[in-house]
Amino acid sequence: MELWIPVTIAAAFLQNLRSALQKHLRTSLGLTGASFVRFGYGFPVALAYVFALNHFAGYAFPSFNRTFLIWSVIGGLAQIFATILLVHLFSLRNFAVGTAYSKTEPVQAAVFGLIILGERITAGAVAAIIVGITGVMMISVARVPLSWHNLGAALVSRTALIGIASGAIFGISAVAYRTASLALDSPHPVMQAAATLAFVTVFQTVFMLIWMAVKDPAEIGRVIRSWRSSSLVGLAGVLGSACWFTAMTLQPVAYVRGLGQIELVFTFMASVFFFHERINRMEMAGCLLIVTGILLLLMWY
């Protein structure tokens, strides 16, 4: 099995764990604070990871260059703003449709990868990704009482456009991270990914600290007081990001994000086995489509 496959699966699992921890934090922190902790409490771990690779594995520190800096900043800002758009969906009517559209990120990432990096993926991989995305969209709208009439209206609504924009910016972010990582002069993909992660996480921490200081200074105090829970979010977040960055350094983004749809399968496993929640037929069918898409992707990539 190629390294990018288990690394991507680990990334999806850790992202699911981080999201669950962040949801718990929303009871004590605002939206900005709950988003910030993944960076603010994660960057020390990212820095420690880089130094550990240097000290214990003997990987040399890569030299930063202008291409790396530009694409790292683009990726970091894109990730922040895409997250804001996605969270904004939750305050809108028919947000499930918009959220489903945001999950078209793997296809949009494939387009941006082609435009920016000249990367091409096989026709079979495109079909597999679309199968998985269809499953995600089915799950997203499974519990929304939409008739054919208002479903048609929702598909072309402002909410849907925000969802598409969110998926597009997430796709740009992922391709920007891969571009930045590949721009580093290092023979070790793991060190390339780790150095990119450390730089981006520090940049995002500084950016969001300034943002909170201007918009809501009191939130900084709440973030500090919640350090016990927040540090777990930061740890899960940075470990998950380390896996994403490594996988995207090894393999084109479209493949990584396509396989990453397995995150939703982890979510439903937790829902059924730990929280004893019931899922309906459309959700079950969506899960099966996601798994089918992933298996086809691994066969045809």
CSV table of C-alpha atoms in Angstrom, one decimal, residues 24-249:
chain,number,residue,atom,x,y,z
A,24,HIS,CA,-18.0,21.0,22.2
A,25,LEU,CA,-15.9,24.2,22.6
A,26,ARG,CA,-18.7,26.3,21.0
A,27,THR,CA,-20.4,26.2,24.4
A,28,SER,CA,-17.7,28.3,25.9
A,29,LEU,CA,-16.1,30.1,23.0
A,30,GLY,CA,-17.4,32.2,20.1
A,31,LEU,CA,-17.0,31.2,16.5
A,32,THR,CA,-13.7,33.0,16.1
A,33,GLY,CA,-12.2,31.6,19.3
A,34,ALA,CA,-13.3,28.0,18.5
A,35,SER,CA,-11.7,28.4,15.0
A,36,PHE,CA,-8.6,30.0,16.4
A,37,VAL,CA,-7.7,27.2,18.9
A,38,ARG,CA,-6.8,24.7,16.1
A,39,PHE,CA,-4.0,27.1,15.1
A,40,GLY,CA,-3.1,28.8,18.3
A,41,TYR,CA,-2.7,25.6,20.3
A,42,GLY,CA,-1.5,23.6,17.4
A,43,PHE,CA,1.5,25.7,16.1
A,44,PRO,CA,3.9,24.7,19.0
A,45,VAL,CA,3.3,21.0,18.1
A,46,ALA,CA,3.9,21.8,14.4
A,47,LEU,CA,7.2,23.5,15.3
A,48,ALA,CA,8.2,20.6,17.6
A,49,TYR,CA,7.4,18.2,14.7
A,50,VAL,CA,9.8,20.0,12.4
A,51,PHE,CA,12.6,20.1,14.9
A,52,ALA,CA,12.0,16.4,15.8
A,53,LEU,CA,12.4,15.4,12.1
A,54,ASN,CA,15.6,17.4,12.0
A,55,HIS,CA,17.1,16.1,15.2
A,56,PHE,CA,16.0,12.5,15.3
A,57,ALA,CA,15.5,11.6,11.6
A,58,GLY,CA,18.4,13.8,10.4
A,59,TYR,CA,16.2,15.7,7.8
A,60,ALA,CA,17.8,19.0,6.9
A,61,PHE,CA,15.8,22.2,7.3
A,62,PRO,CA,14.6,23.4,3.9
A,63,SER,CA,15.3,26.9,2.8
A,64,PHE,CA,12.3,29.1,2.3
A,65,ASN,CA,11.9,31.0,-1.0
A,66,ARG,CA,9.5,33.5,-2.5
A,67,THR,CA,7.3,30.9,-4.2
A,68,PHE,CA,6.9,29.0,-1.0
A,69,LEU,CA,6.0,32.2,1.0
A,70,ILE,CA,3.5,33.4,-1.5
A,71,TRP,CA,1.6,30.1,-1.9
A,72,SER,CA,1.7,29.4,1.9
A,73,VAL,CA,0.1,32.8,2.6
A,74,ILE,CA,-2.5,32.2,-0.1
A,75,GLY,CA,-3.3,28.8,1.2
A,76,GLY,CA,-3.5,30.0,4.8
A,77,LEU,CA,-5.8,32.9,4.1
A,78,ALA,CA,-8.0,30.7,1.7
A,79,GLN,CA,-8.4,28.1,4.4
A,80,ILE,CA,-9.6,30.7,7.0
A,81,PHE,CA,-12.1,32.4,4.6
A,82,ALA,CA,-13.4,29.1,3.3
A,83,THR,CA,-14.1,28.0,6.8
A,84,ILE,CA,-15.9,31.3,7.5
A,85,LEU,CA,-18.1,30.8,4.4
A,86,LEU,CA,-18.9,27.2,5.4
A,87,VAL,CA,-19.8,28.2,9.0
A,88,HIS,CA,-22.0,31.1,7.6
A,89,LEU,CA,-24.0,28.4,5.8
A,90,PHE,CA,-25.3,27.2,9.1
A,91,SER,CA,-27.2,30.4,9.6
A,92,LEU,CA,-29.0,30.3,6.3
A,93,ARG,CA,-32.1,28.5,5.2
A,94,ASN,CA,-31.5,25.3,3.2
A,95,PHE,CA,-27.9,25.4,4.3
A,96,ALA,CA,-27.7,21.6,3.8
A,97,VAL,CA,-27.8,22.1,0.0
A,98,GLY,CA,-25.0,24.7,0.3
A,99,THR,CA,-23.0,22.4,2.5
A,100,ALA,CA,-23.4,19.6,-0.1
A,101,TYR,CA,-22.1,21.9,-2.8
A,102,SER,CA,-19.1,22.8,-0.6
A,103,LYS,CA,-18.2,19.0,-0.7
A,104,THR,CA,-17.5,19.4,-4.5
A,105,GLU,CA,-14.1,20.4,-3.3
A,106,PRO,CA,-12.2,17.4,-4.8
A,107,VAL,CA,-13.5,18.1,-8.3
A,108,GLN,CA,-12.8,21.8,-8.0
A,109,ALA,CA,-9.3,21.0,-6.6
A,110,ALA,CA,-8.7,18.8,-9.6
A,111,VAL,CA,-9.5,21.8,-11.9
A,112,PHE,CA,-7.2,24.1,-9.9
A,113,GLY,CA,-4.5,21.4,-9.8
A,114,LEU,CA,-4.7,21.2,-13.6
A,115,ILE,CA,-4.6,25.0,-14.0
A,116,ILE,CA,-1.9,25.8,-11.4
A,117,LEU,CA,0.3,22.7,-11.5
A,118,GLY,CA,-0.6,21.1,-14.8
A,119,GLU,CA,-1.7,17.9,-12.9
A,120,ARG,CA,-4.0,15.5,-14.8
A,121,ILE,CA,-6.0,12.7,-13.2
A,122,THR,CA,-7.5,9.7,-15.0
A,123,ALA,CA,-11.1,9.5,-16.2
A,124,GLY,CA,-11.7,6.6,-13.9
A,125,ALA,CA,-10.6,8.7,-10.9
A,126,VAL,CA,-12.9,11.6,-11.9
A,127,ALA,CA,-15.8,9.1,-12.1
A,128,ALA,CA,-14.9,7.7,-8.7
A,129,ILE,CA,-14.7,11.1,-7.1
A,130,ILE,CA,-18.1,12.1,-8.5
A,131,VAL,CA,-19.6,8.9,-7.1
A,132,GLY,CA,-18.2,9.8,-3.6
A,133,ILE,CA,-19.4,13.4,-3.9
A,134,THR,CA,-22.9,12.2,-4.9
A,135,GLY,CA,-22.9,10.2,-1.6
A,136,VAL,CA,-21.9,13.2,0.4
A,137,MET,CA,-24.6,15.3,-1.2
A,138,MET,CA,-27.2,12.7,-0.5
A,139,ILE,CA,-26.3,12.6,3.2
A,140,SER,CA,-26.3,16.4,3.4
A,141,VAL,CA,-29.9,16.7,2.2
A,142,ALA,CA,-31.2,13.4,3.7
A,143,ARG,CA,-33.0,15.1,6.6
A,144,VAL,CA,-34.2,18.2,4.8
A,145,PRO,CA,-37.9,18.1,3.9
A,146,LEU,CA,-37.4,19.4,0.3
A,147,SER,CA,-40.0,19.0,-2.4
A,148,TRP,CA,-39.0,18.9,-6.0
A,149,HIS,CA,-40.2,22.5,-6.4
A,150,ASN,CA,-38.2,24.0,-3.5
A,151,LEU,CA,-35.3,21.6,-4.2
A,152,GLY,CA,-35.0,23.2,-7.6
A,153,ALA,CA,-35.0,26.6,-6.1
A,154,ALA,CA,-32.5,25.7,-3.5
A,155,LEU,CA,-30.0,24.3,-6.1
A,156,VAL,CA,-29.7,27.8,-7.7
A,157,SER,CA,-30.0,29.8,-4.5
A,158,ARG,CA,-27.6,32.2,-2.8
A,159,THR,CA,-26.9,29.5,-0.2
A,160,ALA,CA,-25.9,27.0,-2.9
A,161,LEU,CA,-23.6,29.7,-4.4
A,162,ILE,CA,-21.9,30.2,-1.0
A,163,GLY,CA,-21.4,26.5,-0.7
A,164,ILE,CA,-19.8,26.3,-4.2
A,165,ALA,CA,-17.6,29.3,-3.3
A,166,SER,CA,-16.6,27.6,0.0
A,167,GLY,CA,-15.6,24.4,-1.8
A,168,ALA,CA,-13.7,26.4,-4.5
A,169,ILE,CA,-11.7,28.3,-1.9
A,170,PHE,CA,-11.0,25.1,0.0
A,171,GLY,CA,-9.8,23.6,-3.3
A,172,ILE,CA,-7.5,26.6,-3.9
A,173,SER,CA,-6.2,26.3,-0.3
A,174,ALA,CA,-5.3,22.6,-0.8
A,175,VAL,CA,-3.6,23.2,-4.2
A,176,ALA,CA,-1.7,26.2,-2.7
A,177,TYR,CA,-0.4,24.1,0.1
A,178,ARG,CA,0.8,21.4,-2.3
A,179,THR,CA,2.4,24.1,-4.5
A,180,ALA,CA,4.2,25.7,-1.5
A,181,SER,CA,5.4,22.3,-0.2
A,182,LEU,CA,6.8,21.3,-3.6
A,183,ALA,CA,8.6,24.6,-3.9
A,184,LEU,CA,10.8,23.7,-1.0
A,185,ASP,CA,14.3,22.3,-1.8
A,186,SER,CA,14.2,19.1,0.2
A,187,PRO,CA,14.7,15.5,-0.7
A,188,HIS,CA,12.2,14.4,2.0
A,189,PRO,CA,8.5,14.9,1.3
A,190,VAL,CA,7.7,14.5,5.0
A,191,MET,CA,10.0,17.4,5.9
A,192,GLN,CA,8.6,19.5,3.0
A,193,ALA,CA,5.1,18.9,4.4
A,194,ALA,CA,6.1,19.6,8.0
A,195,ALA,CA,7.9,22.8,7.2
A,196,THR,CA,4.9,24.0,5.2
A,197,LEU,CA,2.5,23.1,8.0
A,198,ALA,CA,4.7,24.9,10.7
A,199,PHE,CA,4.9,28.1,8.6
A,200,VAL,CA,1.2,28.2,7.7
A,201,THR,CA,0.1,27.5,11.2
A,202,VAL,CA,2.2,30.2,12.7
A,203,PHE,CA,1.0,32.7,10.1
A,204,GLN,CA,-2.7,31.8,10.7
A,205,THR,CA,-2.2,32.1,14.5
A,206,VAL,CA,-0.7,35.6,14.1
A,207,PHE,CA,-3.4,36.6,11.6
A,208,MET,CA,-6.3,35.5,13.8
A,209,LEU,CA,-4.8,36.9,17.0
A,210,ILE,CA,-4.7,40.3,15.3
A,211,TRP,CA,-8.2,39.8,14.1
A,212,MET,CA,-9.5,38.9,17.5
A,213,ALA,CA,-7.6,41.8,19.1
A,214,VAL,CA,-9.4,44.2,16.8
A,215,LYS,CA,-12.8,42.6,16.7
A,216,ASP,CA,-13.3,41.0,20.1
A,217,PRO,CA,-10.4,41.3,22.6
A,218,ALA,CA,-12.3,39.5,25.3
A,219,GLU,CA,-12.3,36.3,23.2
A,220,ILE,CA,-8.6,36.0,23.7
A,221,GLY,CA,-9.1,35.7,27.4
A,222,ARG,CA,-11.7,33.0,26.9
A,223,VAL,CA,-9.4,31.1,24.7
A,224,ILE,CA,-6.7,31.2,27.3
A,225,ARG,CA,-9.0,30.1,30.1
A,226,SER,CA,-10.2,27.1,28.0
A,227,TRP,CA,-6.7,25.8,27.5
A,228,ARG,CA,-7.4,22.3,28.7
A,229,SER,CA,-10.1,21.6,26.0
A,230,SER,CA,-8.5,23.9,23.4
A,231,SER,CA,-5.1,22.1,23.6
A,232,LEU,CA,-6.8,18.9,22.6
A,233,VAL,CA,-8.4,20.6,19.6
A,234,GLY,CA,-5.0,22.0,18.7
A,235,LEU,CA,-3.3,18.7,19.0
A,236,ALA,CA,-5.9,16.8,16.9
A,237,GLY,CA,-5.9,19.7,14.4
A,238,VAL,CA,-2.1,19.9,13.8
A,239,LEU,CA,-1.7,16.1,13.6
A,240,GLY,CA,-4.5,15.9,11.1
A,241,SER,CA,-3.0,18.8,9.1
A,242,ALA,CA,0.4,17.1,9.2
A,243,CYS,CA,-1.2,14.1,7.6
A,244,TRP,CA,-3.1,16.2,5.0
A,245,PHE,CA,0.0,18.1,4.1
A,246,THR,CA,2.1,14.9,3.8
A,247,ALA,CA,-0.5,13.2,1.6
A,248,MET,CA,-0.8,16.2,-0.6
A,249,THR,CA,2.9,16.4,-1.0
